[in-house]
Short mmCIF file of C-alpha atoms in Angstrom, two decimals:
data_model
loop_
_atom_site.label_atom_id
_atom_site.label_comp_id
_atom_site.label_asym_id
_atom_site.label_seq_id
_atom_site.Cartn_x
_atom_site.Cartn_y
_atom_site.Cartn_z
CA UNK A 1 108.07 107.16 77.06
CA UNK A 2 109.79 103.54 78.12
CA UNK A 3 106.88 101.45 79.15
CA UNK A 4 102.88 101.79 78.50
CA UNK A 5 99.98 99.62 79.37
CA UNK A 6 96.17 99.73 79.55
CA UNK A 7 93.77 99.16 82.39
CA UNK A 8 91.51 96.05 82.13
CA UNK A 9 88.18 98.15 80.98
CA UNK A 10 90.40 99.91 78.02
CA UNK A 11 89.65 103.38 79.63
CA UNK A 12 93.00 104.08 80.81
CA UNK A 13 96.65 104.25 79.91
CA UNK A 14 99.42 104.20 82.16
CA UNK A 15 102.92 105.43 80.86
CA UNK A 16 106.22 105.32 82.41
CA UNK A 17 109.02 107.76 81.14
CA UNK A 18 113.05 108.86 81.69
CA UNK A 19 111.15 112.21 83.62
CA UNK A 20 111.00 109.41 86.58
CA UNK A 21 107.27 110.28 86.43
CA UNK A 22 103.88 107.82 86.00
CA UNK A 23 101.37 109.22 84.25
CA UNK A 24 97.46 108.01 84.14
CA UNK A 25 95.54 108.86 80.77
CA UNK A 26 91.59 109.00 79.59
CA UNK A 27 91.92 106.69 76.55
CA UNK A 28 88.96 108.41 75.35
CA UNK A 29 89.35 112.04 75.57
CA UNK A 30 93.55 111.63 75.85
CA UNK A 31 93.33 114.00 79.02
CA UNK A 32 96.03 113.61 81.82
CA UNK A 33 93.88 112.15 85.05
CA UNK A 34 96.76 111.65 87.63
CA UNK A 35 100.51 111.96 87.90
CA UNK A 36 102.43 109.37 89.97
CA UNK A 37 105.71 111.19 91.74
CA UNK A 38 108.33 109.38 93.84
CA UNK A 39 110.92 107.44 91.67
CA UNK A 40 114.29 108.80 91.45
CA UNK A 41 115.24 107.29 87.88
CA UNK A 42 113.71 106.43 84.64
CA UNK A 43 110.24 103.81 84.93
CA UNK A 44 111.37 100.86 83.29
CA UNK A 45 107.90 98.68 83.80
CA UNK A 46 104.38 98.90 85.12
CA UNK A 47 101.81 96.32 86.06
CA UNK A 48 98.03 96.85 86.80
CA UNK A 49 96.46 94.15 89.82
CA UNK A 50 93.47 92.25 89.53
CA UNK A 51 90.13 94.52 89.47
CA UNK A 52 92.03 98.25 88.74
CA UNK A 53 92.68 98.05 92.60
CA UNK A 54 96.64 98.41 92.38
CA UNK A 55 99.46 99.47 90.44
CA UNK A 56 102.75 98.47 90.37
CA UNK A 57 105.93 100.76 88.87
CA UNK A 58 109.25 99.95 88.59
CA UNK A 59 112.29 101.56 87.97
CA UNK A 60 116.01 102.06 87.46
CA UNK A 61 116.28 103.14 91.15
CA UNK A 62 116.16 99.59 92.07
CA UNK A 63 113.01 99.74 93.80
CA UNK A 64 109.11 98.54 93.17
CA UNK A 65 106.53 101.06 94.41
CA UNK A 66 102.89 99.98 94.98
CA UNK A 67 100.15 102.67 94.37
CA UNK A 68 96.54 103.05 94.41
CA UNK A 69 95.51 103.07 91.05
CA UNK A 70 93.21 105.90 90.20
CA UNK A 71 93.72 108.33 93.06
CA UNK A 72 97.70 108.22 92.51
CA UNK A 73 98.03 107.66 96.40
CA UNK A 74 101.51 106.02 97.49
CA UNK A 75 100.94 103.16 99.37
CA UNK A 76 104.79 101.46 99.83
CA UNK A 77 107.90 101.09 98.21
CA UNK A 78 110.03 97.48 97.90
CA UNK A 79 113.47 97.23 97.98
CA UNK A 80 114.57 94.02 97.89
CA UNK A 81 116.73 94.38 94.46
CA UNK A 82 120.33 95.04 94.34
CA UNK A 83 120.40 96.38 90.46
CA UNK A 84 117.89 98.06 88.29
CA UNK A 85 114.61 96.19 87.48
CA UNK A 86 113.71 95.18 84.17
CA UNK A 87 109.90 93.51 84.32
CA UNK A 88 106.94 93.44 86.77
CA UNK A 89 103.70 91.42 87.01
CA UNK A 90 100.73 90.51 89.10
CA UNK A 91 99.31 87.18 89.15
CA UNK A 92 95.52 87.80 89.20
CA UNK A 93 94.55 84.63 91.27
CA UNK A 94 97.17 85.33 94.31
CA UNK A 95 97.37 89.09 93.69
CA UNK A 96 101.09 88.32 94.13
CA UNK A 97 103.25 90.87 92.65
CA UNK A 98 107.17 89.38 90.88
CA UNK A 99 109.64 91.63 89.95
CA UNK A 100 112.62 90.43 87.61
CA UNK A 101 116.14 92.45 88.14
CA UNK A 102 119.44 92.95 86.46
CA UNK A 103 120.42 91.07 90.24
CA UNK A 104 119.61 87.97 88.83
CA UNK A 105 116.57 87.23 90.90
CA UNK A 106 112.85 87.58 90.94
CA UNK A 107 111.41 89.11 94.48
CA UNK A 108 107.87 88.35 95.12
CA UNK A 109 105.17 90.31 96.93
CA UNK A 110 102.38 90.10 98.69
CA UNK A 111 100.51 93.28 97.34
CA UNK A 112 96.81 92.65 98.64
CA UNK A 113 98.17 91.91 102.41
CA UNK A 114 99.82 95.32 102.12
CA UNK A 115 96.48 97.21 100.90
CA UNK A 116 94.16 95.53 103.33
CA UNK A 117 96.72 97.01 106.09
CA UNK A 118 96.67 100.58 104.52
CA UNK A 119 92.52 100.47 104.43
CA UNK A 120 92.43 99.27 108.04
CA UNK A 121 94.79 102.01 109.08
CA UNK A 122 97.69 100.31 110.17
CA UNK A 123 101.23 101.72 109.76
CA UNK A 124 102.89 99.82 106.82
CA UNK A 125 106.66 100.32 106.92
CA UNK A 126 108.20 102.82 104.11
CA UNK A 127 110.38 100.26 102.55
CA UNK A 128 109.85 96.93 102.96
CA UNK A 129 111.99 93.74 101.95
CA UNK A 130 110.55 91.14 100.02
CA UNK A 131 109.10 87.99 101.71
CA UNK A 132 110.52 85.54 98.88
CA UNK A 133 113.48 85.49 96.12
CA UNK A 134 113.84 82.78 93.02
CA UNK A 135 117.16 82.91 92.18
CA UNK A 136 118.61 82.87 88.49
CA UNK A 137 121.86 81.53 88.32
CA UNK A 138 124.11 79.06 86.23
CA UNK A 139 126.86 77.16 86.97
CA UNK A 140 129.77 78.44 85.30
CA UNK A 141 132.38 76.49 86.82
CA UNK A 142 133.48 74.45 83.50
CA UNK A 143 133.80 77.93 81.21
CA UNK A 144 136.17 79.28 83.79
CA UNK A 145 138.91 77.23 82.21
CA UNK A 146 138.54 75.58 78.88
CA UNK A 147 141.63 73.28 79.09
CA UNK A 148 141.28 69.77 79.11
CA UNK A 149 143.61 69.56 82.21
CA UNK A 150 141.41 71.83 83.71
CA UNK A 151 138.07 69.66 83.31
CA UNK A 152 139.21 66.98 85.72
CA UNK A 153 139.80 69.63 88.24
CA UNK A 154 136.20 71.34 87.81
CA UNK A 155 135.00 67.92 88.26
CA UNK A 156 136.31 67.86 91.60
CA UNK A 157 135.68 71.38 92.85
CA UNK A 158 132.17 72.92 93.76
CA UNK A 159 130.38 74.79 91.21
CA UNK A 160 130.72 78.20 90.75
CA UNK A 161 127.18 79.91 90.08
CA UNK A 162 126.89 83.79 88.26
CA UNK A 163 123.76 85.35 88.89
CA UNK A 164 121.84 86.09 85.10
CA UNK A 165 119.96 88.89 84.27
CA UNK A 166 116.19 88.58 84.21
CA UNK A 167 114.76 90.31 81.43
CA UNK A 168 111.05 89.39 81.69
CA UNK A 169 108.17 87.80 84.11
CA UNK A 170 105.44 86.90 82.46
CA UNK A 171 102.01 85.23 84.33
CA UNK A 172 100.08 82.58 83.01
CA UNK A 173 96.69 83.82 81.76
CA UNK A 174 94.80 81.10 84.30
CA UNK A 175 97.37 81.49 87.02
CA UNK A 176 99.48 78.91 89.01
CA UNK A 177 102.32 79.62 86.61
CA UNK A 178 105.06 82.12 85.84
CA UNK A 179 107.51 82.33 83.34
CA UNK A 180 110.42 84.25 83.44
CA UNK A 181 113.48 84.82 80.69
CA UNK A 182 116.82 85.12 81.65
CA UNK A 183 120.31 86.36 80.16
CA UNK A 184 121.69 82.97 79.96
CA UNK A 185 119.43 81.87 77.09
CA UNK A 186 116.55 79.85 79.79
CA UNK A 187 112.91 80.34 79.98
CA UNK A 188 112.34 79.14 83.70
CA UNK A 189 108.61 78.06 84.63
CA UNK A 190 107.62 78.15 88.44
CA UNK A 191 104.29 76.58 89.95
CA UNK A 192 102.88 78.86 92.77
CA UNK A 193 101.16 77.10 95.41
CA UNK A 194 99.18 79.22 97.65
CA UNK A 195 97.22 77.98 101.32
CA UNK A 196 94.21 79.62 100.61
CA UNK A 197 92.67 78.91 103.89
CA UNK A 198 95.49 80.35 105.47
CA UNK A 199 96.17 82.88 102.88
CA UNK A 200 99.49 82.92 104.27
CA UNK A 201 101.61 79.98 102.68
CA UNK A 202 103.00 80.68 99.59
CA UNK A 203 105.50 78.27 97.90
CA UNK A 204 107.16 78.26 94.71
CA UNK A 205 108.89 75.90 92.85
CA UNK A 206 110.36 75.18 88.97
CA UNK A 207 108.34 73.07 87.32
CA UNK A 208 109.09 72.45 83.98
CA UNK A 209 107.62 69.10 83.79
CA UNK A 210 104.32 70.27 85.22
CA UNK A 211 104.11 73.12 82.59
CA UNK A 212 105.67 71.46 79.27
CA UNK A 213 102.08 71.72 78.07
CA UNK A 214 101.62 75.30 78.77
CA UNK A 215 104.80 76.74 77.76
CA UNK A 216 107.58 75.52 75.12
CA UNK A 217 110.51 75.68 77.07
#
């Protein structure tokens, strides 16, 4: 078993393992309630959405899958990452799902919109690309050559960026911010801005100053 979470009520426990299966257990009786089938590699992380409505799963098969929580009904497959996925989380206020991967990106998914389409009977494409990507890169120009003569040359050349693996994505309990932990030793804090009137305009930006009182970076 690689990951284990409980729901907001404490009645249910969800596990993910290297048999590529996700299982829902009754926390009081210990009995198996539901098995979720679909991933083709080990399950790396799990997240339960607001109101216990949705379950998201990440795996080494480079996909995120969205499920109806208690029934196990498969809703959609997200295929925006190029490498295995290390961490996923929901923002409880916007309903957005964030996934962090070894490819150096955090993908952002609007799961509530997809669920509403499924409930209304609309056809949802089986595999969806991410609508938004938060890149995690580091300028490695100065480390390519460490000699004194090369530093002058590096000052005049275009920066060279290398993707940094994202190991964890964590939402702030009060919403509006997420923190991402990266292979380069940095923690990046992002501010979520959403036009609630339109319910469509979602923007992210790095917000180290705005989050200074929330996270010690």
